[in-house]
Structures are given as C-alpha cells and as structure tokens.
C-alpha cells in the first residue's frame, strides 16, 4: 500500500489552482468573460474541461477566484495610503497591462444585469471610494482647496484612475497614464 502525504497533495492542488487562475486571467484578457470558455482555460493548462471542473465547479467560481487573486496582488498595506502613493500605484499599473486589461474587461462586462461579477465590483467600488475619501481627508482635511469634500471628490478620483486606464489600454503610445494622473493630483491641490 502506497502512503500519500495529504500535505503534499494539498500543496500540489493549490499550485494547480494557481495555474488555472493565471490561465483564466489570460483567456479573459484575450476574449472577455463572456467569450472565455472553461474548455479554453483547461486546454491552456493541459487539462480536460472535466479535470478543470474538479478545481472550479463553475465558470462563476473561476471568475471569483480570478478576481480574488487580482485583489491579492493589489492588497492594500496596513498603513494608510497617501495621495503621493496613488501616483506610484498608477505607475505600477502601467507595468502590467495584461492585468489591467483583464480587470477592465471584467468591469465593463459586469455592468449588465445578472453578470456574476456585478456584486463584486459594486462592493469593491464602495470600499475604494471610502478609502479614497480617507486618503483625501488625511491630505486636505474636511475640504480640498477647490472647496469639495473628500466624499464628493473620491468618485472623481476613482473615475480619473479608471478612465485613464481605458484610454491607456486603447492607445498606450498617446496616453501617459502616470503623467496625466499626476496632473490631476496637481489640480486637486489648487484653489
């Protein structure tokens, strides 16, 4: 009788799940969520579709894993963000177009009723706006130099970040995403 080490099996299973999630990120970036199939993801990692279903029983379960993985890469540090660190985040995003493309494709598709990522993005944006309001409050207090409150400015800040990402993805040679974001931050500080 052969003894199987359950710890090694668990590690191998987690490694395989990671491979599948990375492959799903690539397929979604290329085809969008609706155009991505479990068969395409399975083929990319050398599994049958049935084999992939052992790790992720539905396409929606795989999508949730993809989104959680992406959030792990962007996990906020325990310390508070500062306005100047937001510019560094935009520069970091400019170095990973595939991740930004996948996120943007999923975000765009999630606005339709019934999309499995709609709730995820709705909650994520609520948290991001709260976080951005806290960043702005720490920097400027209860009113920015332009007279707006942090709560009124936070959605604008998020919109600029996301809007620049879309423009940059479409025409990276013409859009200096980090530079344009720094310009926007300068506008926030003007009275």
mmCIF file of C-alpha atoms in Angstrom:
data_model
loop_
_atom_site.group_PDB
_atom_site.id
_atom_site.type_symbol
_atom_site.label_atom_id
_atom_site.label_comp_id
_atom_site.label_asym_id
_atom_site.label_seq_id
_atom_site.Cartn_x
_atom_site.Cartn_y
_atom_site.Cartn_z
ATOM 1 C CA UNK A 1 0.000 0.000 0.000
ATOM 2 C CA UNK A 2 1.358 3.410 -1.002
ATOM 3 C CA UNK A 3 1.177 6.219 1.527
ATOM 4 C CA UNK A 4 0.070 9.609 0.176
ATOM 5 C CA UNK A 5 1.151 12.651 2.068
ATOM 6 C CA UNK A 6 -2.004 14.816 2.375
ATOM 7 C CA UNK A 7 0.117 17.949 2.842
ATOM 8 C CA UNK A 8 1.924 17.424 -0.472
ATOM 9 C CA UNK A 9 -1.369 16.695 -2.220
ATOM 10 C CA UNK A 10 -2.851 19.915 -0.829
ATOM 11 C CA UNK A 11 0.179 21.933 -1.972
ATOM 12 C CA UNK A 12 0.000 20.410 -5.458
ATOM 13 C CA UNK A 13 -3.728 21.133 -5.603
ATOM 14 C CA UNK A 14 -3.165 24.782 -4.631
ATOM 15 C CA UNK A 15 -0.381 25.113 -7.200
ATOM 16 C CA UNK A 16 -2.664 23.692 -9.882
ATOM 17 C CA UNK A 17 -5.467 26.057 -8.845
ATOM 18 C CA UNK A 18 -2.993 28.917 -9.202
ATOM 19 C CA UNK A 19 -2.042 27.781 -12.712
ATOM 20 C CA UNK A 20 -5.708 27.628 -13.672
ATOM 21 C CA UNK A 21 -6.404 31.111 -12.304
ATOM 22 C CA UNK A 22 -3.434 32.570 -14.214
ATOM 23 C CA UNK A 23 -4.602 30.857 -17.399
ATOM 24 C CA UNK A 24 -8.123 32.171 -16.844
ATOM 25 C CA UNK A 25 -6.720 35.693 -16.466
ATOM 26 C CA UNK A 26 -5.024 35.340 -19.841
ATOM 27 C CA UNK A 27 -8.084 33.908 -21.583
ATOM 28 C CA UNK A 28 -10.388 36.576 -20.120
ATOM 29 C CA UNK A 29 -7.947 39.297 -21.156
ATOM 30 C CA UNK A 30 -7.969 37.938 -24.711
ATOM 31 C CA UNK A 31 -11.674 37.124 -25.101
ATOM 32 C CA UNK A 32 -13.592 38.838 -22.292
ATOM 33 C CA UNK A 33 -15.531 36.924 -19.659
ATOM 34 C CA UNK A 34 -18.442 36.014 -21.906
ATOM 35 C CA UNK A 35 -16.103 34.863 -24.687
ATOM 36 C CA UNK A 36 -13.855 32.873 -22.358
ATOM 37 C CA UNK A 37 -14.724 29.211 -22.026
ATOM 38 C CA UNK A 38 -13.770 26.651 -19.440
ATOM 39 C CA UNK A 39 -12.550 24.490 -22.316
ATOM 40 C CA UNK A 40 -10.102 27.209 -23.416
ATOM 41 C CA UNK A 41 -8.770 27.610 -19.884
ATOM 42 C CA UNK A 42 -8.493 23.840 -19.448
ATOM 43 C CA UNK A 43 -6.618 23.472 -22.726
ATOM 44 C CA UNK A 44 -4.154 26.191 -21.716
ATOM 45 C CA UNK A 45 -3.183 24.285 -18.557
ATOM 46 C CA UNK A 46 -3.249 20.830 -20.122
ATOM 47 C CA UNK A 47 -6.461 19.599 -18.519
ATOM 48 C CA UNK A 48 -9.751 18.387 -19.854
ATOM 49 C CA UNK A 49 -12.775 20.532 -19.091
ATOM 50 C CA UNK A 50 -13.900 17.818 -16.675
ATOM 51 C CA UNK A 51 -10.491 17.973 -14.970
ATOM 52 C CA UNK A 52 -10.803 21.738 -14.572
ATOM 53 C CA UNK A 53 -14.258 21.303 -13.014
ATOM 54 C CA UNK A 54 -12.578 19.312 -10.236
ATOM 55 C CA UNK A 55 -10.870 22.550 -9.153
ATOM 56 C CA UNK A 56 -13.584 25.050 -10.092
ATOM 57 C CA UNK A 57 -17.097 23.570 -10.406
ATOM 58 C CA UNK A 58 -18.470 26.520 -12.424
ATOM 59 C CA UNK A 59 -17.250 29.348 -14.612
ATOM 60 C CA UNK A 60 -18.557 31.781 -12.000
ATOM 61 C CA UNK A 61 -16.451 30.097 -9.294
ATOM 62 C CA UNK A 62 -13.399 30.511 -11.511
ATOM 63 C CA UNK A 63 -14.229 34.182 -12.105
ATOM 64 C CA UNK A 64 -14.465 34.826 -8.363
ATOM 65 C CA UNK A 65 -11.077 33.145 -7.895
ATOM 66 C CA UNK A 66 -9.599 35.328 -10.647
ATOM 67 C CA UNK A 67 -10.915 38.494 -9.004
ATOM 68 C CA UNK A 68 -9.680 37.444 -5.565
ATOM 69 C CA UNK A 69 -6.247 36.655 -6.986
ATOM 70 C CA UNK A 70 -6.062 40.054 -8.601
ATOM 71 C CA UNK A 71 -7.033 41.676 -5.302
ATOM 72 C CA UNK A 72 -4.213 39.780 -3.579
ATOM 73 C CA UNK A 73 -1.736 41.380 -5.969
ATOM 74 C CA UNK A 74 -3.151 44.792 -5.143
ATOM 75 C CA UNK A 75 -3.702 44.217 -1.433
ATOM 76 C CA UNK A 76 -3.534 47.465 0.478
ATOM 77 C CA UNK A 77 -0.821 47.703 3.097
ATOM 78 C CA UNK A 78 -1.803 48.001 6.744
ATOM 79 C CA UNK A 79 -0.622 51.595 6.691
ATOM 80 C CA UNK A 80 -2.842 54.273 5.199
ATOM 81 C CA UNK A 81 -2.471 55.262 1.564
ATOM 82 C CA UNK A 82 -1.259 58.771 0.834
ATOM 83 C CA UNK A 83 -2.040 60.873 -2.220
ATOM 84 C CA UNK A 84 1.555 60.626 -3.452
ATOM 85 C CA UNK A 85 1.385 56.810 -3.224
ATOM 86 C CA UNK A 86 -1.640 56.795 -5.535
ATOM 87 C CA UNK A 87 0.610 58.102 -8.311
ATOM 88 C CA UNK A 88 3.002 55.220 -7.601
ATOM 89 C CA UNK A 89 0.058 52.794 -7.905
ATOM 90 C CA UNK A 90 -0.791 54.223 -11.338
ATOM 91 C CA UNK A 91 2.860 53.809 -12.397
ATOM 92 C CA UNK A 92 2.800 50.219 -11.144
ATOM 93 C CA UNK A 93 -0.377 49.533 -13.124
ATOM 94 C CA UNK A 94 1.330 50.847 -16.259
ATOM 95 C CA UNK A 95 3.847 47.999 -15.914
ATOM 96 C CA UNK A 96 1.172 45.273 -16.015
ATOM 97 C CA UNK A 97 -1.101 45.832 -18.984
ATOM 98 C CA UNK A 98 -2.425 42.263 -19.040
ATOM 99 C CA UNK A 99 -3.824 42.512 -15.522
ATOM 100 C CA UNK A 100 -5.292 45.949 -16.195
ATOM 101 C CA UNK A 101 -6.831 44.708 -19.438
ATOM 102 C CA UNK A 102 -8.455 41.749 -17.686
ATOM 103 C CA UNK A 103 -9.762 43.914 -14.857
ATOM 104 C CA UNK A 104 -11.117 46.490 -17.304
ATOM 105 C CA UNK A 105 -12.796 43.845 -19.480
ATOM 106 C CA UNK A 106 -14.488 42.276 -16.478
ATOM 107 C CA UNK A 107 -15.510 45.654 -15.115
ATOM 108 C CA UNK A 108 -17.069 46.650 -18.428
ATOM 109 C CA UNK A 109 -18.996 43.400 -18.697
ATOM 110 C CA UNK A 110 -20.120 43.485 -15.056
ATOM 111 C CA UNK A 111 -22.460 46.434 -15.572
ATOM 112 C CA UNK A 112 -25.012 44.123 -17.215
ATOM 113 C CA UNK A 113 -27.778 42.628 -15.071
ATOM 114 C CA UNK A 114 -27.038 39.131 -13.904
ATOM 115 C CA UNK A 115 -23.292 39.243 -14.526
ATOM 116 C CA UNK A 116 -21.557 37.129 -11.869
ATOM 117 C CA UNK A 117 -19.029 39.893 -11.072
ATOM 118 C CA UNK A 118 -21.563 42.711 -10.692
ATOM 119 C CA UNK A 119 -21.880 42.364 -6.914
ATOM 120 C CA UNK A 120 -18.119 42.035 -6.538
ATOM 121 C CA UNK A 121 -17.431 45.278 -8.430
ATOM 122 C CA UNK A 122 -20.267 47.166 -6.742
ATOM 123 C CA UNK A 123 -18.876 46.316 -3.309
ATOM 124 C CA UNK A 124 -15.289 46.886 -4.412
ATOM 125 C CA UNK A 125 -16.067 50.385 -5.676
ATOM 126 C CA UNK A 126 -17.889 51.242 -2.457
ATOM 127 C CA UNK A 127 -14.771 50.277 -0.484
ATOM 128 C CA UNK A 128 -12.438 52.093 -2.912
ATOM 129 C CA UNK A 129 -14.464 55.324 -2.678
ATOM 130 C CA UNK A 130 -14.367 55.125 1.122
ATOM 131 C CA UNK A 131 -10.630 54.512 1.023
ATOM 132 C CA UNK A 132 -10.028 57.408 -1.380
ATOM 133 C CA UNK A 133 -12.131 59.731 0.785
ATOM 134 C CA UNK A 134 -9.943 58.773 3.772
ATOM 135 C CA UNK A 135 -6.785 59.447 1.725
ATOM 136 C CA UNK A 136 -8.091 62.867 0.689
ATOM 137 C CA UNK A 137 -9.186 63.723 4.228
ATOM 138 C CA UNK A 138 -5.749 62.841 5.587
ATOM 139 C CA UNK A 139 -4.130 65.080 2.979
ATOM 140 C CA UNK A 140 -6.542 68.038 2.901
ATOM 141 C CA UNK A 141 -8.867 67.818 5.898
ATOM 142 C CA UNK A 142 -12.621 68.268 5.521
ATOM 143 C CA UNK A 143 -12.340 70.479 2.406
ATOM 144 C CA UNK A 144 -9.987 70.347 -0.527
ATOM 145 C CA UNK A 145 -8.584 73.650 -1.836
ATOM 146 C CA UNK A 146 -11.292 73.585 -4.528
ATOM 147 C CA UNK A 147 -13.987 73.532 -1.816
ATOM 148 C CA UNK A 148 -15.210 69.977 -2.369
ATOM 149 C CA UNK A 149 -15.401 67.466 0.461
ATOM 150 C CA UNK A 150 -13.363 64.260 0.339
ATOM 151 C CA UNK A 151 -16.604 62.284 -0.207
ATOM 152 C CA UNK A 152 -17.530 64.398 -3.239
ATOM 153 C CA UNK A 153 -14.007 64.177 -4.670
ATOM 154 C CA UNK A 154 -13.410 60.442 -4.119
ATOM 155 C CA UNK A 155 -15.652 59.261 -7.011
ATOM 156 C CA UNK A 156 -13.911 61.762 -9.305
ATOM 157 C CA UNK A 157 -10.511 60.443 -8.268
ATOM 158 C CA UNK A 158 -11.578 56.858 -8.950
ATOM 159 C CA UNK A 159 -13.146 57.877 -12.277
ATOM 160 C CA UNK A 160 -9.913 59.527 -13.385
ATOM 161 C CA UNK A 161 -7.869 56.466 -12.455
ATOM 162 C CA UNK A 162 -10.198 54.096 -14.311
ATOM 163 C CA UNK A 163 -10.755 56.413 -17.268
ATOM 164 C CA UNK A 164 -7.030 56.853 -17.762
ATOM 165 C CA UNK A 165 -6.596 53.086 -17.689
ATOM 166 C CA UNK A 166 -9.128 52.644 -20.511
ATOM 167 C CA UNK A 167 -7.536 55.392 -22.619
ATOM 168 C CA UNK A 168 -4.053 53.980 -21.988
ATOM 169 C CA UNK A 169 -5.138 50.444 -22.882
ATOM 170 C CA UNK A 170 -6.576 51.704 -26.170
ATOM 171 C CA UNK A 171 -3.634 53.925 -27.113
ATOM 172 C CA UNK A 172 -0.609 53.466 -24.833
ATOM 173 C CA UNK A 173 1.671 55.469 -27.125
ATOM 174 C CA UNK A 174 -0.526 58.569 -26.868
ATOM 175 C CA UNK A 175 -1.636 58.431 -23.225
ATOM 176 C CA UNK A 176 0.898 58.952 -20.457
ATOM 177 C CA UNK A 177 -1.241 57.409 -17.727
ATOM 178 C CA UNK A 178 1.101 58.177 -14.792
ATOM 179 C CA UNK A 179 1.805 61.707 -16.040
ATOM 180 C CA UNK A 180 -1.865 62.506 -16.605
ATOM 181 C CA UNK A 181 -2.726 61.202 -13.145
ATOM 182 C CA UNK A 182 -0.021 63.376 -11.547
ATOM 183 C CA UNK A 183 -1.525 66.338 -13.439
ATOM 184 C CA UNK A 184 -4.939 65.521 -11.968
ATOM 185 C CA UNK A 185 -3.463 65.335 -8.462
ATOM 186 C CA UNK A 186 -1.961 68.792 -9.017
ATOM 187 C CA UNK A 187 -5.436 70.077 -9.896
ATOM 188 C CA UNK A 188 -6.797 68.725 -6.618
ATOM 189 C CA UNK A 189 -4.332 70.840 -4.677
ATOM 190 C CA UNK A 190 -5.144 74.095 -6.489
ATOM 191 C CA UNK A 191 -7.547 76.608 -5.064
#
